[in-house]
Tab-separated table of C-alpha atoms in Angstrom:
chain	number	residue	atom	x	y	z
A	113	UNK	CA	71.607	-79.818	104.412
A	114	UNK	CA	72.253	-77.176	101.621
A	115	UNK	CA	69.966	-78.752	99.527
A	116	UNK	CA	67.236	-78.587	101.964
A	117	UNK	CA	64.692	-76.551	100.342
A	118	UNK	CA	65.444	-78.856	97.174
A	119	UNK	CA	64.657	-81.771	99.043
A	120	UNK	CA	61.811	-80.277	100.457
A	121	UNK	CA	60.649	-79.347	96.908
A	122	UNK	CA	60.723	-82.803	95.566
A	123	UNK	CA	59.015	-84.669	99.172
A	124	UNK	CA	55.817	-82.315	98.394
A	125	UNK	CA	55.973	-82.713	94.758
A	126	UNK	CA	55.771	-86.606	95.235
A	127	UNK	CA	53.418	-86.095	98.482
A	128	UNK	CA	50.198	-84.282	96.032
A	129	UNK	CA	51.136	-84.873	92.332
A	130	UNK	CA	49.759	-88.651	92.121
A	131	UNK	CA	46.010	-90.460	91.644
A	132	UNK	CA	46.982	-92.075	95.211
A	133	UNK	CA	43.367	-92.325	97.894
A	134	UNK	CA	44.456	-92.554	101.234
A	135	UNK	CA	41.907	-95.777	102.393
A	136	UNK	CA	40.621	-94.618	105.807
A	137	UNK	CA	38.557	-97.433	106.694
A	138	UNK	CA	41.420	-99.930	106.136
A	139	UNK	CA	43.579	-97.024	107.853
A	140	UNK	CA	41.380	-98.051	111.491
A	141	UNK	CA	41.674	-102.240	111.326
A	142	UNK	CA	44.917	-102.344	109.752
A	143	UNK	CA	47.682	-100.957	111.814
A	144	UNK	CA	51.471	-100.596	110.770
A	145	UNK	CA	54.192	-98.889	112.307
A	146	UNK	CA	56.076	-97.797	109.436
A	147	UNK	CA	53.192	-96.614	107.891
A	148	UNK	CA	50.286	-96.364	109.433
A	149	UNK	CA	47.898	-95.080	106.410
A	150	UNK	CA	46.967	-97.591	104.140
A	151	UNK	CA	46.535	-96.180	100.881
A	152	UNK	CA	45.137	-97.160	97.509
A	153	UNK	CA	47.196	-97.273	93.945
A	154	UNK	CA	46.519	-97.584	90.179
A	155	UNK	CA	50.355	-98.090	90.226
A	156	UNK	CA	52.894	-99.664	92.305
A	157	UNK	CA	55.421	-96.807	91.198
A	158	UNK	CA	52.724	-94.470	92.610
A	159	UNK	CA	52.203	-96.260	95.841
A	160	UNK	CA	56.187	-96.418	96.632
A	161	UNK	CA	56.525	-92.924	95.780
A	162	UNK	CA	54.055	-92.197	98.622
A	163	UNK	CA	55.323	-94.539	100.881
A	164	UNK	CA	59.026	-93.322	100.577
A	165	UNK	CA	57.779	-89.705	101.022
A	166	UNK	CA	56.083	-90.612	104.075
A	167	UNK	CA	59.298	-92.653	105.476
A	168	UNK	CA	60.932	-88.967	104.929
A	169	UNK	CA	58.317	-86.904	107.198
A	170	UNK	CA	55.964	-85.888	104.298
A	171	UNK	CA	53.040	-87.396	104.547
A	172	UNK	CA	49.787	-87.669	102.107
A	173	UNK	CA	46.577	-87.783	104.554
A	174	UNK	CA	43.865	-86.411	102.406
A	175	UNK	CA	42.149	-86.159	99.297
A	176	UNK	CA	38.814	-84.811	97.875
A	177	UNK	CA	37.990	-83.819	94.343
A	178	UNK	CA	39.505	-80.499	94.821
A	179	UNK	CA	42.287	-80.541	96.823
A	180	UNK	CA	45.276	-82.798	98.423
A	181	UNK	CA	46.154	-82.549	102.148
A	182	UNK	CA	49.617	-82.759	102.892
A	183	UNK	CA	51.784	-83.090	106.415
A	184	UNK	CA	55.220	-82.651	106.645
A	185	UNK	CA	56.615	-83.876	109.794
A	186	UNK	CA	53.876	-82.415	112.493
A	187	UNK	CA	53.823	-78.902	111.386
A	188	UNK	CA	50.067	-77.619	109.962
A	189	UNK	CA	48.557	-79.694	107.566
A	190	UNK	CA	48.515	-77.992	103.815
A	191	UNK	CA	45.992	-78.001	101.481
A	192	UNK	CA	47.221	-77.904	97.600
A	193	UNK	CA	44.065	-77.046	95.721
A	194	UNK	CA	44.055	-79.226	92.823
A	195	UNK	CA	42.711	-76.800	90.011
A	196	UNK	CA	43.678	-79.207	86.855
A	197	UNK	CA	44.638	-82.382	86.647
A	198	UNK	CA	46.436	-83.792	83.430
A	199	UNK	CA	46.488	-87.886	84.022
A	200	UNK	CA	49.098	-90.115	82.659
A	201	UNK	CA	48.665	-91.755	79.390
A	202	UNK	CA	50.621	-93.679	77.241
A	203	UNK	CA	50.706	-90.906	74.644
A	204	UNK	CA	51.777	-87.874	77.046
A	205	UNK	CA	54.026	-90.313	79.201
A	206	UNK	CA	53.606	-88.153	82.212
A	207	UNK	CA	50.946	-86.894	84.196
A	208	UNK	CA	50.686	-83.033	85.293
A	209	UNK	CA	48.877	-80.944	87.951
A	210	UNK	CA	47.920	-77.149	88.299
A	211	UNK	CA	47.540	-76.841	91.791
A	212	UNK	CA	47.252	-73.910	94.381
A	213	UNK	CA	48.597	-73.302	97.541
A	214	UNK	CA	48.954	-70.262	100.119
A	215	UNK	CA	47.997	-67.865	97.204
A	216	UNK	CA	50.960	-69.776	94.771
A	217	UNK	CA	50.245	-71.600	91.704
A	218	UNK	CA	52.360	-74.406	90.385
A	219	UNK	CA	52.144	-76.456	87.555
A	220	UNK	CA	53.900	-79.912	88.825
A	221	UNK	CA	54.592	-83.003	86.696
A	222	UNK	CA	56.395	-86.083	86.729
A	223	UNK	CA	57.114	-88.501	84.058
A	224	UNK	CA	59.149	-90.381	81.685
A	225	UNK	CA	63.008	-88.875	80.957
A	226	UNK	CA	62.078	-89.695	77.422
A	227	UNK	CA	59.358	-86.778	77.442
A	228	UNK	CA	60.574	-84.694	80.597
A	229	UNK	CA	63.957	-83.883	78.702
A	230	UNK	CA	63.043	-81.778	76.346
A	231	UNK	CA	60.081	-79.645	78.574
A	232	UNK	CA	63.067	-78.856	81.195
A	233	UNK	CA	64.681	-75.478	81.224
A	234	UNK	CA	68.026	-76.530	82.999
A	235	UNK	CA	71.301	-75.151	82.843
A	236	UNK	CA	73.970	-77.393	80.574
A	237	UNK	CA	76.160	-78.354	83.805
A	238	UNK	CA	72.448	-79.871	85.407
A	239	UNK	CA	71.765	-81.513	82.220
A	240	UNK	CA	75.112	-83.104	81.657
A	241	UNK	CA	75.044	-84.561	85.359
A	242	UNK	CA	71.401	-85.581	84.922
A	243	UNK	CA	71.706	-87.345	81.468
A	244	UNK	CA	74.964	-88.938	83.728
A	245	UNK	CA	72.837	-90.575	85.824
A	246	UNK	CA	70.133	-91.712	84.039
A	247	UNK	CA	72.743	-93.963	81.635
A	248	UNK	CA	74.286	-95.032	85.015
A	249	UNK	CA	70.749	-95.686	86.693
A	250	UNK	CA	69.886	-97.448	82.846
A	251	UNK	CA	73.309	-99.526	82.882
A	252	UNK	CA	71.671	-100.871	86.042
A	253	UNK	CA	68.529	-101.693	85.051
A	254	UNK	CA	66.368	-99.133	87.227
A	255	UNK	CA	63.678	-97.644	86.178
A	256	UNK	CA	63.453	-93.558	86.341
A	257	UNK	CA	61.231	-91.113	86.634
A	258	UNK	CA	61.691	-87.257	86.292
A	259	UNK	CA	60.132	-84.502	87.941
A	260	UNK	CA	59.760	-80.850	87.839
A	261	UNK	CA	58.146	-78.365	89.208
A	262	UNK	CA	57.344	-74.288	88.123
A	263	UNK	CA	55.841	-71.442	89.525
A	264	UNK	CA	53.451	-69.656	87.477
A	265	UNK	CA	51.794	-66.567	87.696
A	266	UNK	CA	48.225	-66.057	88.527
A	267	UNK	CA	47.628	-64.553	85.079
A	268	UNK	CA	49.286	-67.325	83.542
A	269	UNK	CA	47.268	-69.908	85.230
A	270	UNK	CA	44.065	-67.587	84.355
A	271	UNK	CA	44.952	-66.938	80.620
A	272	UNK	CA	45.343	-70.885	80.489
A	273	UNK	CA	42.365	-72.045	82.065
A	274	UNK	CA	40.049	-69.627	79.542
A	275	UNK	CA	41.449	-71.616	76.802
A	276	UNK	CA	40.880	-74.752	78.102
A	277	UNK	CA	37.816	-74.303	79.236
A	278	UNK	CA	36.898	-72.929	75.071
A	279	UNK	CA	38.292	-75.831	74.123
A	280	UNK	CA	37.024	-78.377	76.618
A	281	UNK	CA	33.543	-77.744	75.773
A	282	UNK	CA	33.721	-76.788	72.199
A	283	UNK	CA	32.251	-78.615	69.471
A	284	UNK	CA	35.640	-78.230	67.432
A	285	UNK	CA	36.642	-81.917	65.276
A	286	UNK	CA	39.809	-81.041	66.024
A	287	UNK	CA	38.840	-80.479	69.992
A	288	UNK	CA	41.128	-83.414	71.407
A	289	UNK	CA	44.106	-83.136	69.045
A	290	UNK	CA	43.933	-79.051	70.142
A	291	UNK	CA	43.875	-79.996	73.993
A	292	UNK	CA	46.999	-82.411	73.668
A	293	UNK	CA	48.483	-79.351	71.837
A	294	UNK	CA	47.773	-77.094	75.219
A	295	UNK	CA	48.479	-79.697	78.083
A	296	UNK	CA	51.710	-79.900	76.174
């Protein structure tokens, strides 16, 4: 497909950016064909995500605090080291990850269009089809969800982490208002 590496992008994007746990011990008694991992959801959007990704050959078989394990069809499994994690709330209507993998960082989020919009850097031909098809997929009644994906540089992902680590553990009253500010 020409859109291959596209597609490929947004299968591993919904196979590690979620709050998904892959249940292991329901996994053994509780066998299906489709898919045989059983996994565990705060959401059901979350949990369809997974499953759909998995129906495509990209499949989420591992978690730990640190890091999501990843399989796309039966080549090597792939670790994406989870270094932050940004979870959805109602304020920030999206949730974001910094995450590592093969020496690559990547900041990865998905979320509402309402929010997503405006953080995109797309060209006006991509934005004019995309706001298309979010009134058509509205007009419907569907429910949508945006996603997006960059590649930052090591020093980036450095130069951010020093500042939210000062102000993750400083004693600043204005500490929570100032780390909205920089997960924004």
């Amino acid at each position: 497909f020409p859109d291959f590496k596209q597609i490929d992008k947004f299968l591993k994007l919904i196979s590690v950016c979620h709050t998904v746990i892959p249940d292991l011990k329901s996994t053994e008694s509780t066998r299906n064909k489709d898919i045989p991992i059983v996994y565990q959801a705060s959401s059901p959007d979350e949990l369809a995500l997974i499953n759909a990704a998995y129906k495509c050959g990209y499949k989420f078989i591992g978690r730990s605090p640190n890091c999501v394990t990843i399989q796309k069809n039966f080549e090597t499994p792939e670790n994406w080291n989870t270094l932050i994690e940004f979870p959805f709330d109602s304020s920030r209507k999206r949730m974001s990850m910094l995450v590592e993998c093969n020496n690559r960082y990547f900041l990865l989020c998905k979320g509402a269009d309402s929010v997503m919009m405006e953080r995109c850097d797309v060209n006006a031909t991509i934005l004019t089809q995309l706001n298309k098809d979010l009134n058509m997929f509205a007009k419907e009644g569907l429910r949508t969800l945006l996603m997006a994906q960059k590649e930052i540089k090591m020093s980036e992902y450095h130069a951010f982490l020093k500042a939210y680590e000062n102000l993750k553990f400083s004693s600043d009253r204005e500490r929570e208002r100032k780390l909205l500010d920089l997960y924004d």
